[in-house]
């Protein structure tokens, strides 16, 4: 384990009341250090915003169980997808997210450097993230939860290993605080 998350700069859109007009957002760069340095976090990644399993199970369940992760010493839970900031912001708004934070990996650079970038051309998606989760302490991956079958154009969409329920069960089994 003990793999350091790669250094990447993400292009984000941040609400800014000083911006006039119907779209009061500005661009802001955030790095992996901003997200992961100096704290314990959970990162989970999925194939795409607004897709069925991601929108009806995985992200909503992480949102519901967020406080359980805080009890185990995690300060933040991040959901990452190879989608742009506009899509990720709209998805978060559509789901009414309050606790889980979204990270847009628009170019897939972070996902590629994590070894999780796969082709999903068979679904018309192009390059996307494989479904996984990671427990991260000060930028270092402590534990991986990677779905079986990591491959390009996989015919199935496995989900279970990276579920928040499985992560919580593992934390309890390990006797985490």
PDB file of C-alpha atoms in Angstrom:
ATOM      1  CA  UNK A   1       0.000   0.000   0.000  1.00  0.00           C
ATOM      2  CA  UNK A   2       1.445   3.363   1.088  1.00  0.00           C
ATOM      3  CA  UNK A   3       1.214   4.907  -2.375  1.00  0.00           C
ATOM      4  CA  UNK A   4       1.239   8.703  -2.367  1.00  0.00           C
ATOM      5  CA  UNK A   5      -1.550  10.262  -4.396  1.00  0.00           C
ATOM      6  CA  UNK A   6      -0.112  11.909  -7.506  1.00  0.00           C
ATOM      7  CA  UNK A   7       0.258  15.667  -7.616  1.00  0.00           C
ATOM      8  CA  UNK A   8      -2.422  17.064  -9.933  1.00  0.00           C
ATOM      9  CA  UNK A   9      -4.062  20.462 -10.353  1.00  0.00           C
ATOM     10  CA  UNK A  10      -7.839  20.341 -10.790  1.00  0.00           C
ATOM     11  CA  UNK A  11      -9.803  23.158 -12.465  1.00  0.00           C
ATOM     12  CA  UNK A  12     -12.831  23.877 -10.284  1.00  0.00           C
ATOM     13  CA  UNK A  13     -15.760  26.263 -10.457  1.00  0.00           C
ATOM     14  CA  UNK A  14     -16.452  28.172  -7.234  1.00  0.00           C
ATOM     15  CA  UNK A  15     -19.505  30.269  -6.435  1.00  0.00           C
ATOM     16  CA  UNK A  16     -18.532  33.941  -6.168  1.00  0.00           C
ATOM     17  CA  UNK A  17     -21.134  36.602  -5.385  1.00  0.00           C
ATOM     18  CA  UNK A  18     -18.892  39.297  -6.892  1.00  0.00           C
ATOM     19  CA  UNK A  19     -19.420  37.720 -10.327  1.00  0.00           C
ATOM     20  CA  UNK A  20     -22.420  39.312 -11.979  1.00  0.00           C
ATOM     21  CA  UNK A  21     -24.954  37.574 -14.181  1.00  0.00           C
ATOM     22  CA  UNK A  22     -26.810  34.269 -14.138  1.00  0.00           C
ATOM     23  CA  UNK A  23     -23.671  32.154 -13.608  1.00  0.00           C
ATOM     24  CA  UNK A  24     -21.900  33.585 -10.513  1.00  0.00           C
ATOM     25  CA  UNK A  25     -18.915  31.223 -10.579  1.00  0.00           C
ATOM     26  CA  UNK A  26     -15.206  31.682 -11.174  1.00  0.00           C
ATOM     27  CA  UNK A  27     -12.401  29.292 -12.002  1.00  0.00           C
ATOM     28  CA  UNK A  28     -10.158  28.190  -9.148  1.00  0.00           C
ATOM     29  CA  UNK A  29      -7.245  25.781  -9.168  1.00  0.00           C
ATOM     30  CA  UNK A  30      -7.162  23.121  -6.433  1.00  0.00           C
ATOM     31  CA  UNK A  31      -4.394  20.578  -6.057  1.00  0.00           C
ATOM     32  CA  UNK A  32      -4.242  17.128  -4.570  1.00  0.00           C
ATOM     33  CA  UNK A  33      -2.388  18.765  -1.671  1.00  0.00           C
ATOM     34  CA  UNK A  34      -5.417  21.003  -1.051  1.00  0.00           C
ATOM     35  CA  UNK A  35      -7.680  17.961  -0.874  1.00  0.00           C
ATOM     36  CA  UNK A  36      -5.508  15.352   0.841  1.00  0.00           C
ATOM     37  CA  UNK A  37      -2.613  16.900   2.801  1.00  0.00           C
ATOM     38  CA  UNK A  38      -2.695  16.953   6.580  1.00  0.00           C
ATOM     39  CA  UNK A  39      -5.920  15.001   7.069  1.00  0.00           C
ATOM     40  CA  UNK A  40      -7.586  11.609   6.768  1.00  0.00           C
ATOM     41  CA  UNK A  41      -9.940  11.398   3.823  1.00  0.00           C
ATOM     42  CA  UNK A  42     -11.938   8.910   1.845  1.00  0.00           C
ATOM     43  CA  UNK A  43     -11.837   9.144  -1.919  1.00  0.00           C
ATOM     44  CA  UNK A  44     -14.190   7.176  -4.084  1.00  0.00           C
ATOM     45  CA  UNK A  45     -14.260   7.289  -7.834  1.00  0.00           C
ATOM     46  CA  UNK A  46     -16.883   6.184 -10.282  1.00  0.00           C
ATOM     47  CA  UNK A  47     -17.526   6.039 -14.031  1.00  0.00           C
ATOM     48  CA  UNK A  48     -19.702   9.106 -14.401  1.00  0.00           C
ATOM     49  CA  UNK A  49     -22.045  11.731 -13.078  1.00  0.00           C
ATOM     50  CA  UNK A  50     -25.755  11.145 -13.692  1.00  0.00           C
ATOM     51  CA  UNK A  51     -25.217   7.431 -14.399  1.00  0.00           C
ATOM     52  CA  UNK A  52     -27.566   4.900 -12.724  1.00  0.00           C
ATOM     53  CA  UNK A  53     -25.479   3.107 -10.065  1.00  0.00           C
ATOM     54  CA  UNK A  54     -23.471   6.241  -9.289  1.00  0.00           C
ATOM     55  CA  UNK A  55     -26.579   8.429  -8.862  1.00  0.00           C
ATOM     56  CA  UNK A  56     -28.953   6.025  -7.133  1.00  0.00           C
ATOM     57  CA  UNK A  57     -26.617   4.020  -4.888  1.00  0.00           C
ATOM     58  CA  UNK A  58     -22.952   4.879  -4.529  1.00  0.00           C
ATOM     59  CA  UNK A  59     -22.933   8.676  -4.090  1.00  0.00           C
ATOM     60  CA  UNK A  60     -26.239   8.897  -2.154  1.00  0.00           C
ATOM     61  CA  UNK A  61     -25.099   6.120   0.214  1.00  0.00           C
ATOM     62  CA  UNK A  62     -21.787   7.895   0.915  1.00  0.00           C
ATOM     63  CA  UNK A  63     -23.793  11.047   1.650  1.00  0.00           C
ATOM     64  CA  UNK A  64     -26.102   9.142   4.050  1.00  0.00           C
ATOM     65  CA  UNK A  65     -23.212   7.411   5.836  1.00  0.00           C
ATOM     66  CA  UNK A  66     -20.893  10.439   5.921  1.00  0.00           C
ATOM     67  CA  UNK A  67     -21.257  10.948   9.700  1.00  0.00           C
ATOM     68  CA  UNK A  68     -20.223   7.318  10.296  1.00  0.00           C
ATOM     69  CA  UNK A  69     -16.944   8.006   8.491  1.00  0.00           C
ATOM     70  CA  UNK A  70     -16.406  11.130  10.603  1.00  0.00           C
ATOM     71  CA  UNK A  71     -16.800   8.931  13.715  1.00  0.00           C
ATOM     72  CA  UNK A  72     -13.936   6.804  12.359  1.00  0.00           C
ATOM     73  CA  UNK A  73     -11.657   9.842  12.142  1.00  0.00           C
ATOM     74  CA  UNK A  74     -12.124  10.932   8.534  1.00  0.00           C
ATOM     75  CA  UNK A  75     -12.389  14.662   7.925  1.00  0.00           C
ATOM     76  CA  UNK A  76     -13.654  14.586   4.346  1.00  0.00           C
ATOM     77  CA  UNK A  77     -15.246  12.277   1.805  1.00  0.00           C
ATOM     78  CA  UNK A  78     -14.575  13.065  -1.847  1.00  0.00           C
ATOM     79  CA  UNK A  79     -16.239  11.693  -4.953  1.00  0.00           C
ATOM     80  CA  UNK A  80     -14.126  11.917  -8.093  1.00  0.00           C
ATOM     81  CA  UNK A  81     -15.195  11.353 -11.664  1.00  0.00           C
ATOM     82  CA  UNK A  82     -13.725  11.972 -15.104  1.00  0.00           C
ATOM     83  CA  UNK A  83     -16.265  14.700 -15.817  1.00  0.00           C
ATOM     84  CA  UNK A  84     -15.837  18.464 -16.094  1.00  0.00           C
ATOM     85  CA  UNK A  85     -16.554  20.915 -13.274  1.00  0.00           C
ATOM     86  CA  UNK A  86     -19.821  22.070 -14.848  1.00  0.00           C
ATOM     87  CA  UNK A  87     -21.219  18.532 -14.932  1.00  0.00           C
ATOM     88  CA  UNK A  88     -20.017  17.717 -11.422  1.00  0.00           C
ATOM     89  CA  UNK A  89     -21.531  20.916  -9.988  1.00  0.00           C
ATOM     90  CA  UNK A  90     -24.865  20.233 -11.700  1.00  0.00           C
ATOM     91  CA  UNK A  91     -24.835  16.632 -10.443  1.00  0.00           C
ATOM     92  CA  UNK A  92     -24.145  17.690  -6.859  1.00  0.00           C
ATOM     93  CA  UNK A  93     -26.956  20.218  -7.037  1.00  0.00           C
ATOM     94  CA  UNK A  94     -29.361  17.678  -8.570  1.00  0.00           C
ATOM     95  CA  UNK A  95     -28.630  15.217  -5.739  1.00  0.00           C
ATOM     96  CA  UNK A  96     -28.799  17.886  -3.035  1.00  0.00           C
ATOM     97  CA  UNK A  97     -25.364  17.050  -1.655  1.00  0.00           C
ATOM     98  CA  UNK A  98     -24.435  18.692   1.633  1.00  0.00           C
ATOM     99  CA  UNK A  99     -21.541  16.595   2.974  1.00  0.00           C
ATOM    100  CA  UNK A 100     -19.670  14.692   0.252  1.00  0.00           C
ATOM    101  CA  UNK A 101     -17.500  16.984  -1.888  1.00  0.00           C
ATOM    102  CA  UNK A 102     -17.096  16.431  -5.619  1.00  0.00           C
ATOM    103  CA  UNK A 103     -13.819  16.528  -7.537  1.00  0.00           C
ATOM    104  CA  UNK A 104     -13.935  16.976 -11.302  1.00  0.00           C
ATOM    105  CA  UNK A 105     -11.051  15.173 -13.023  1.00  0.00           C
ATOM    106  CA  UNK A 106     -12.017  16.580 -16.412  1.00  0.00           C
ATOM    107  CA  UNK A 107      -8.927  15.458 -18.302  1.00  0.00           C
ATOM    108  CA  UNK A 108      -8.563  12.178 -16.403  1.00  0.00           C
ATOM    109  CA  UNK A 109      -5.000  13.062 -15.375  1.00  0.00           C
ATOM    110  CA  UNK A 110      -5.415  12.098 -11.709  1.00  0.00           C
ATOM    111  CA  UNK A 111      -7.307   8.918 -12.608  1.00  0.00           C
ATOM    112  CA  UNK A 112      -4.603   7.916 -15.113  1.00  0.00           C
ATOM    113  CA  UNK A 113      -1.825   8.544 -12.578  1.00  0.00           C
ATOM    114  CA  UNK A 114      -3.727   6.436 -10.026  1.00  0.00           C
ATOM    115  CA  UNK A 115      -3.777   3.576 -12.559  1.00  0.00           C
ATOM    116  CA  UNK A 116      -7.573   3.601 -12.751  1.00  0.00           C
ATOM    117  CA  UNK A 117      -8.284   5.145 -16.169  1.00  0.00           C
ATOM    118  CA  UNK A 118     -10.151   2.729 -18.426  1.00  0.00           C
ATOM    119  CA  UNK A 119     -11.807   2.930 -21.824  1.00  0.00           C
ATOM    120  CA  UNK A 120     -15.579   2.674 -21.754  1.00  0.00           C
ATOM    121  CA  UNK A 121     -16.034   3.099 -25.495  1.00  0.00           C
ATOM    122  CA  UNK A 122     -18.445   0.162 -25.463  1.00  0.00           C
ATOM    123  CA  UNK A 123     -20.843   2.438 -23.542  1.00  0.00           C
ATOM    124  CA  UNK A 124     -20.056   5.584 -25.540  1.00  0.00           C
ATOM    125  CA  UNK A 125     -18.255   7.162 -22.561  1.00  0.00           C
ATOM    126  CA  UNK A 126     -14.652   7.272 -23.758  1.00  0.00           C
ATOM    127  CA  UNK A 127     -12.013   7.272 -21.011  1.00  0.00           C
ATOM    128  CA  UNK A 128     -13.419   7.099 -17.480  1.00  0.00           C
ATOM    129  CA  UNK A 129     -12.499   5.999 -13.987  1.00  0.00           C
ATOM    130  CA  UNK A 130     -12.775   2.439 -12.818  1.00  0.00           C
ATOM    131  CA  UNK A 131     -14.934   2.205  -9.699  1.00  0.00           C
ATOM    132  CA  UNK A 132     -12.764   2.257  -6.541  1.00  0.00           C
ATOM    133  CA  UNK A 133     -12.352   3.829  -3.122  1.00  0.00           C
ATOM    134  CA  UNK A 134      -9.271   4.647  -1.072  1.00  0.00           C
ATOM    135  CA  UNK A 135      -8.580   5.540   2.542  1.00  0.00           C
ATOM    136  CA  UNK A 136      -6.009   8.329   2.466  1.00  0.00           C
ATOM    137  CA  UNK A 137      -3.955   9.716   5.353  1.00  0.00           C
ATOM    138  CA  UNK A 138      -1.984  12.900   4.648  1.00  0.00           C
ATOM    139  CA  UNK A 139      -1.841  12.152   0.928  1.00  0.00           C
ATOM    140  CA  UNK A 140      -0.865   8.481   1.307  1.00  0.00           C
ATOM    141  CA  UNK A 141      -3.254   5.676   0.356  1.00  0.00           C
ATOM    142  CA  UNK A 142      -3.652   3.405   3.393  1.00  0.00           C
ATOM    143  CA  UNK A 143      -6.112   0.995   1.839  1.00  0.00           C
ATOM    144  CA  UNK A 144      -7.658   0.348  -1.586  1.00  0.00           C
ATOM    145  CA  UNK A 145     -11.148  -0.902  -2.378  1.00  0.00           C
ATOM    146  CA  UNK A 146     -11.019  -1.709  -6.105  1.00  0.00           C
ATOM    147  CA  UNK A 147     -13.855  -3.447  -7.908  1.00  0.00           C
ATOM    148  CA  UNK A 148     -12.963  -6.713  -9.634  1.00  0.00           C
ATOM    149  CA  UNK A 149     -12.386  -6.880 -13.370  1.00  0.00           C
ATOM    150  CA  UNK A 150     -10.377  -3.696 -13.922  1.00  0.00           C
ATOM    151  CA  UNK A 151     -10.184  -3.542 -17.717  1.00  0.00           C
ATOM    152  CA  UNK A 152     -11.049  -1.547 -20.777  1.00  0.00           C
ATOM    153  CA  UNK A 153     -14.576  -1.937 -22.170  1.00  0.00           C
ATOM    154  CA  UNK A 154     -15.680  -4.205 -19.346  1.00  0.00           C
ATOM    155  CA  UNK A 155     -19.075  -5.742 -20.102  1.00  0.00           C
ATOM    156  CA  UNK A 156     -20.209  -5.420 -16.480  1.00  0.00           C
ATOM    157  CA  UNK A 157     -20.208  -2.625 -13.926  1.00  0.00           C
ATOM    158  CA  UNK A 158     -19.195  -4.312 -10.673  1.00  0.00           C
ATOM    159  CA  UNK A 159     -20.180  -2.537  -7.488  1.00  0.00           C
ATOM    160  CA  UNK A 160     -19.804  -3.720  -3.909  1.00  0.00           C
ATOM    161  CA  UNK A 161     -16.155  -3.631  -2.888  1.00  0.00           C
ATOM    162  CA  UNK A 162     -16.086   0.189  -3.097  1.00  0.00           C
ATOM    163  CA  UNK A 163     -19.468   0.669  -1.430  1.00  0.00           C
ATOM    164  CA  UNK A 164     -19.582   2.757   1.737  1.00  0.00           C
ATOM    165  CA  UNK A 165     -21.175  -0.190   3.549  1.00  0.00           C
ATOM    166  CA  UNK A 166     -18.186  -2.421   2.725  1.00  0.00           C
ATOM    167  CA  UNK A 167     -15.702   0.275   3.745  1.00  0.00           C
ATOM    168  CA  UNK A 168     -17.478   0.767   7.089  1.00  0.00           C
ATOM    169  CA  UNK A 169     -17.569  -2.994   7.682  1.00  0.00           C
ATOM    170  CA  UNK A 170     -13.813  -3.146   6.976  1.00  0.00           C
ATOM    171  CA  UNK A 171     -13.133  -0.248   9.369  1.00  0.00           C
ATOM    172  CA  UNK A 172     -15.128  -1.993  12.097  1.00  0.00           C
ATOM    173  CA  UNK A 173     -13.353  -5.301  11.426  1.00  0.00           C
ATOM    174  CA  UNK A 174      -9.985  -3.542  11.652  1.00  0.00           C
ATOM    175  CA  UNK A 175     -11.079  -1.986  14.934  1.00  0.00           C
ATOM    176  CA  UNK A 176     -10.666   1.543  13.629  1.00  0.00           C
ATOM    177  CA  UNK A 177     -11.769   4.242  16.074  1.00  0.00           C
TER     178      UNK A 177
END
